[in-house]
PDB file of C-alpha atoms in Angstrom:
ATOM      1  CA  UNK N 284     119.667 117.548  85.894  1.00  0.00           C
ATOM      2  CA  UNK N 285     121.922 116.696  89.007  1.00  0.00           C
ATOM      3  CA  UNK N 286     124.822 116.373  87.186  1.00  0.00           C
ATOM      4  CA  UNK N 287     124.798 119.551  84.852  1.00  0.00           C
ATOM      5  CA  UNK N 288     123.841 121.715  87.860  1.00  0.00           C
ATOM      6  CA  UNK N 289     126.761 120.218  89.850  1.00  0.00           C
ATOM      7  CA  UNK N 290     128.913 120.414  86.831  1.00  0.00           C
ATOM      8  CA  UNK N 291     127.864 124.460  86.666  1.00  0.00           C
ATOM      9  CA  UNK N 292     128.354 125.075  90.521  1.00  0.00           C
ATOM     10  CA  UNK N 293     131.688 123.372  90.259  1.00  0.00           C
ATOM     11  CA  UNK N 294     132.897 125.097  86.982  1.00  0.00           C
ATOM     12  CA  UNK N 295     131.675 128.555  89.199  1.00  0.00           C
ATOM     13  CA  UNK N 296     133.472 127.698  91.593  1.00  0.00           C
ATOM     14  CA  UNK N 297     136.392 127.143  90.502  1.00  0.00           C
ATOM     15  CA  UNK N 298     136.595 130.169  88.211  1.00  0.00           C
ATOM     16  CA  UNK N 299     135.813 132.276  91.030  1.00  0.00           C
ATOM     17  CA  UNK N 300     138.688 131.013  93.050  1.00  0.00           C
ATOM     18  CA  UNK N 301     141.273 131.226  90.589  1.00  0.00           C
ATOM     19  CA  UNK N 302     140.283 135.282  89.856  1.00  0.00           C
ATOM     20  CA  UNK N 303     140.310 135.612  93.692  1.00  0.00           C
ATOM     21  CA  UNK N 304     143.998 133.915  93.615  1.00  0.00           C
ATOM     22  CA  UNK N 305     145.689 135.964  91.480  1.00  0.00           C
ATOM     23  CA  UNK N 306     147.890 138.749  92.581  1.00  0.00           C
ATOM     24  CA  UNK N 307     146.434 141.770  93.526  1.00  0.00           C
ATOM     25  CA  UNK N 308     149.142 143.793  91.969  1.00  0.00           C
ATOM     26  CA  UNK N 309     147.839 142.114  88.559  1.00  0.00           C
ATOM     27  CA  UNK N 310     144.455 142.953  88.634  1.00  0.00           C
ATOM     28  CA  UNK N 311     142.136 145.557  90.256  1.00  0.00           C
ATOM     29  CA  UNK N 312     139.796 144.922  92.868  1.00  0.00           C
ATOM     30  CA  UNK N 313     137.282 146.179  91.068  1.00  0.00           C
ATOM     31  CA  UNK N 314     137.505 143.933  87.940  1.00  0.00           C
ATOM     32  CA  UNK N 315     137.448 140.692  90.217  1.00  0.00           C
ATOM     33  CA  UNK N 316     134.825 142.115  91.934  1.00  0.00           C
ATOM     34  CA  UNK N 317     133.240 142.603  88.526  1.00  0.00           C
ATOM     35  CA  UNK N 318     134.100 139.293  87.055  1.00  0.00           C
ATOM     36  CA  UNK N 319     132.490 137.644  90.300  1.00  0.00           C
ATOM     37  CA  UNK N 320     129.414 139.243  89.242  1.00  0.00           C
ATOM     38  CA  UNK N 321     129.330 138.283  86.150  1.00  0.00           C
ATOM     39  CA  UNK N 322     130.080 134.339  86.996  1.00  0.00           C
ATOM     40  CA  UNK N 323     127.569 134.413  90.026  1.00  0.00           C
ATOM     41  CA  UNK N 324     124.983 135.754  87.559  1.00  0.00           C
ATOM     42  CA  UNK N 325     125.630 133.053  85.018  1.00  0.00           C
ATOM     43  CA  UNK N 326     125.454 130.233  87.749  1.00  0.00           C
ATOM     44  CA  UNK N 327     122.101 131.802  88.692  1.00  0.00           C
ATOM     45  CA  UNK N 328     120.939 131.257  85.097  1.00  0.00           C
ATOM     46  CA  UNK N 329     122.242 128.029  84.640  1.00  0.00           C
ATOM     47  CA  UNK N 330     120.438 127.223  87.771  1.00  0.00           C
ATOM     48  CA  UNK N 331     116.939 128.526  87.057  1.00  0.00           C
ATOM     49  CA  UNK N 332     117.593 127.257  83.250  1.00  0.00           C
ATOM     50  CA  UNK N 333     117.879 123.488  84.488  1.00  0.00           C
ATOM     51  CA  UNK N 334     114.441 123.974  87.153  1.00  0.00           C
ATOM     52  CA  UNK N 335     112.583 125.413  84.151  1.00  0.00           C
ATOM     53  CA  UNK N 336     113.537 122.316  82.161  1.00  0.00           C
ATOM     54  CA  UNK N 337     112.626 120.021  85.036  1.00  0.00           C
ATOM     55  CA  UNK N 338     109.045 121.633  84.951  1.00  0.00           C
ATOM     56  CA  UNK N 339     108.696 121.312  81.298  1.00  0.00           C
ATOM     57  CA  UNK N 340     109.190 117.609  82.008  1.00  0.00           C
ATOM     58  CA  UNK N 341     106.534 117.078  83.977  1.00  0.00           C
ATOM     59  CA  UNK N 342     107.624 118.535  87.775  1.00  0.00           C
ATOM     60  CA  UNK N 343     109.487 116.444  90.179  1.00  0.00           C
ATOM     61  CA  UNK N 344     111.313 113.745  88.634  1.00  0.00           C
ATOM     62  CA  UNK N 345     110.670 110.804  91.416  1.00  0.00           C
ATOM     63  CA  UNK N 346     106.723 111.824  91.370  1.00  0.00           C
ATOM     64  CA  UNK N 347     105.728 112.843  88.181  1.00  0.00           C
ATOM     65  CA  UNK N 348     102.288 113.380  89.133  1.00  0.00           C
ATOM     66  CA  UNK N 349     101.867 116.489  86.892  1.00  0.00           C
ATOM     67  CA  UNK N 350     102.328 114.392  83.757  1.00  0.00           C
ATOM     68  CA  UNK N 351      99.801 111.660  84.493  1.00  0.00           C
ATOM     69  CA  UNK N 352      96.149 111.331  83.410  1.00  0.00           C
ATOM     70  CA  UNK N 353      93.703 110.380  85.966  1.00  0.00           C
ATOM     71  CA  UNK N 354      91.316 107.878  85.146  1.00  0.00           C
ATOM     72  CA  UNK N 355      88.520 108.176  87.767  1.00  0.00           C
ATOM     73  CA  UNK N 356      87.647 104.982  89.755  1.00  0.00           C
ATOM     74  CA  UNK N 357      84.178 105.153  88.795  1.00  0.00           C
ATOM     75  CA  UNK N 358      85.518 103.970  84.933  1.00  0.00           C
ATOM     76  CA  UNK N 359      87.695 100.909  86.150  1.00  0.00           C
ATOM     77  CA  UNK N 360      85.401  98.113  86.448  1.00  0.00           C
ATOM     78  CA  UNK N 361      86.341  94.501  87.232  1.00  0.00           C
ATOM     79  CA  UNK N 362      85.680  91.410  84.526  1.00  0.00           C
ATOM     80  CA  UNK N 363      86.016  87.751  84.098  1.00  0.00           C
ATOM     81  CA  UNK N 364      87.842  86.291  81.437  1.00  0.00           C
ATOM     82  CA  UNK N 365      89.223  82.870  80.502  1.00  0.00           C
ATOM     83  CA  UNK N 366      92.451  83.632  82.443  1.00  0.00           C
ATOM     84  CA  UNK N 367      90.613  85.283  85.568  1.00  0.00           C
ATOM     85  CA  UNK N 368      88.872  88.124  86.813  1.00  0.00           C
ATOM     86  CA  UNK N 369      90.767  91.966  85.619  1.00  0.00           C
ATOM     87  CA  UNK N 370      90.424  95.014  86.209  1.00  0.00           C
ATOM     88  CA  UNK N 371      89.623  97.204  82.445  1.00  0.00           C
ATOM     89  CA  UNK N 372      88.547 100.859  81.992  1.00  0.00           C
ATOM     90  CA  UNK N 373      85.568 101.865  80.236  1.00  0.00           C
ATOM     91  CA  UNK N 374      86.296 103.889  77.397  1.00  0.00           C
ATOM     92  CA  UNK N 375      82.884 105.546  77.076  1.00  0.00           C
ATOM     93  CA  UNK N 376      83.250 106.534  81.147  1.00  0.00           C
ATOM     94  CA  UNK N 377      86.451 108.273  79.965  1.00  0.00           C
ATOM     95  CA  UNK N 378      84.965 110.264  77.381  1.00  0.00           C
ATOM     96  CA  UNK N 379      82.015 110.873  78.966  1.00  0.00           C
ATOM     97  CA  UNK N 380      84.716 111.841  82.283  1.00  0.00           C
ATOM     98  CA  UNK N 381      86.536 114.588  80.560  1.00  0.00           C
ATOM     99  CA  UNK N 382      89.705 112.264  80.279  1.00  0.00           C
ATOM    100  CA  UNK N 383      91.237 113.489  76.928  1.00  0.00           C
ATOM    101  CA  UNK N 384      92.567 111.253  74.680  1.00  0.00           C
ATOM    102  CA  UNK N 385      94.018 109.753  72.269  1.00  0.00           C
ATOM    103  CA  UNK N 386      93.831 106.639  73.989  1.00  0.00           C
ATOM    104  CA  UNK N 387      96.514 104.132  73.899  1.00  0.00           C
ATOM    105  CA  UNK N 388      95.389 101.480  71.040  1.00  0.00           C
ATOM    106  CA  UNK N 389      97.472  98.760  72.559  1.00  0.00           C
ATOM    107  CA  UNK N 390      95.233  98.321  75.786  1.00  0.00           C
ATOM    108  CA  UNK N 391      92.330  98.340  73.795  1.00  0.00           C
ATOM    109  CA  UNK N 392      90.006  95.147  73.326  1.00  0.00           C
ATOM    110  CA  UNK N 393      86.105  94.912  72.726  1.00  0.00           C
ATOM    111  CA  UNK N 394      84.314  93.152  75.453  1.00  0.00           C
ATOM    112  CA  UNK N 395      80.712  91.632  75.538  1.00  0.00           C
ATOM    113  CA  UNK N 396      78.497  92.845  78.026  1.00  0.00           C
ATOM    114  CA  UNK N 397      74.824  92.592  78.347  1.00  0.00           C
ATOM    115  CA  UNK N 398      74.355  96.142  76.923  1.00  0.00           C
ATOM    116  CA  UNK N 399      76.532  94.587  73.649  1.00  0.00           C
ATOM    117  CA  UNK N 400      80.035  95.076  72.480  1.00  0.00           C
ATOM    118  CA  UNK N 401      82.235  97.703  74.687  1.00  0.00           C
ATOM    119  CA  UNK N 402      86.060  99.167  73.912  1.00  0.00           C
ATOM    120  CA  UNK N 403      87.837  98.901  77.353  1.00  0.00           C
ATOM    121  CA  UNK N 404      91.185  99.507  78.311  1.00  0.00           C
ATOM    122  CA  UNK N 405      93.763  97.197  80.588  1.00  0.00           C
ATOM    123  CA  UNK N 406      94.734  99.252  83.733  1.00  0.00           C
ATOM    124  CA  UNK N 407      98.189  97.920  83.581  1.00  0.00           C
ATOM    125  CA  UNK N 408      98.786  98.234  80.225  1.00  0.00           C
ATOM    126  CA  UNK N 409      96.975 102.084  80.523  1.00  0.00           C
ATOM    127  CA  UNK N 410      99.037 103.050  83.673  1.00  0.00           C
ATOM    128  CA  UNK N 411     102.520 101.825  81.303  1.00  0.00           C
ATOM    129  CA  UNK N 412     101.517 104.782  78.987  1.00  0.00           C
ATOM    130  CA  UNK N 413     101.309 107.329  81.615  1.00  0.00           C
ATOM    131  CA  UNK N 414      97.528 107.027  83.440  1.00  0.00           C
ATOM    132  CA  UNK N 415      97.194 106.790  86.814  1.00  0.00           C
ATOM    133  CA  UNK N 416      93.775 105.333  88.449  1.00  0.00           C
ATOM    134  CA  UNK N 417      92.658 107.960  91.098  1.00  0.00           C
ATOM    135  CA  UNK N 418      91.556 107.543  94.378  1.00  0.00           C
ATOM    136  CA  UNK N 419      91.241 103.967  95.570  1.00  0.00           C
ATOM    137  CA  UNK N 420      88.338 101.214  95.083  1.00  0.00           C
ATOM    138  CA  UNK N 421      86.502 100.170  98.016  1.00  0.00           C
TER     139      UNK N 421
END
C-alpha cells in the first residue's frame, strides 16, 4: 500500500509542477489553477481508495487484530501426550463460546478423556490459520 500511495503522491507531484512551470503566456491562470484541482482531487481519491483497501484487509497491516478469531482462555486446556504436556482447544467450548467456524481440519485430533472421545484443536497449529487465544492463562 506504501508503495502505490508514494507512487500516486509522486506522479501528483510532479504533474503539478510541470503545469506550474510552463509559461504563463501559454496558458491561463485559470486553467492551471483548474488542472491543480483536478490532480489534487485525484490524489485525494487515490489516497482514500488505498485506506479503504487496507480496511477491507483486515485494518492495520503490522496488527491485524480485526481479522483474528478469539478463542477464549476458558477453551484452551492443557494435556499430556507421549511427546509431553500441550496446550489443545476444546471444540465443544468453541461452539458452545460463540466462536464461528469452520474450524481448521488440520489441527483437529480426537482425544480420550474421562468423559470419552473429544475433537480438540492444537493452539499453534489454530493460531497459523488466523486465531488468536485471548486474554492470558494464569
Amino acid at each position: 500500500m506504501k508503495r502505490n500511495l508514494i507512487a500516486a503522491m509522486t506522479a501528483a507531484a510532479f504533474a503539478i509542477s510541470t503545469l506550474t512551470a510552463t509559461p504563463a503566456a501559454a496558458n491561463n491562470k485559470n486553467d492551471i489553477s483548474a488542472l491543480e484541482a483536478i490532480l489534487g482531487v485525484i490524489a485525494l481519491g487515490v489516497i482514500v481508495n488505498e485506506l479503504d483497501k487496507d480496511k477491507s484487509r483486515g485494518g492495520r497491516q503490522n496488527s491485524g487484530f480485526s481479522r483474528y478469531k478469539v478463542i477464549p482462555t476458558a477453551c484452551v486446556f492443557p494435556v499430556r501426550g507421549h511427546k509431553g504436556r500441550s496446550d489443545v482447544v476444546s471444540s465443544r467450548c468453541l461452539r458452545n463460546s460463540g466462536v464461528k467456524g469452520p474450524y481448521p481440519n488440520r489441527c483437529a485430533f480426537d482425544i480420550r478423556t474421562r468423559y470419552g472421545r473429544q475433537t480438540v484443536f492444537g493452539t499453534r497449529c489454530m493460531q497459523n490459520y488466523g486465531y488468536r487465544i485471548g486474554g492470558r492463562r494464569r
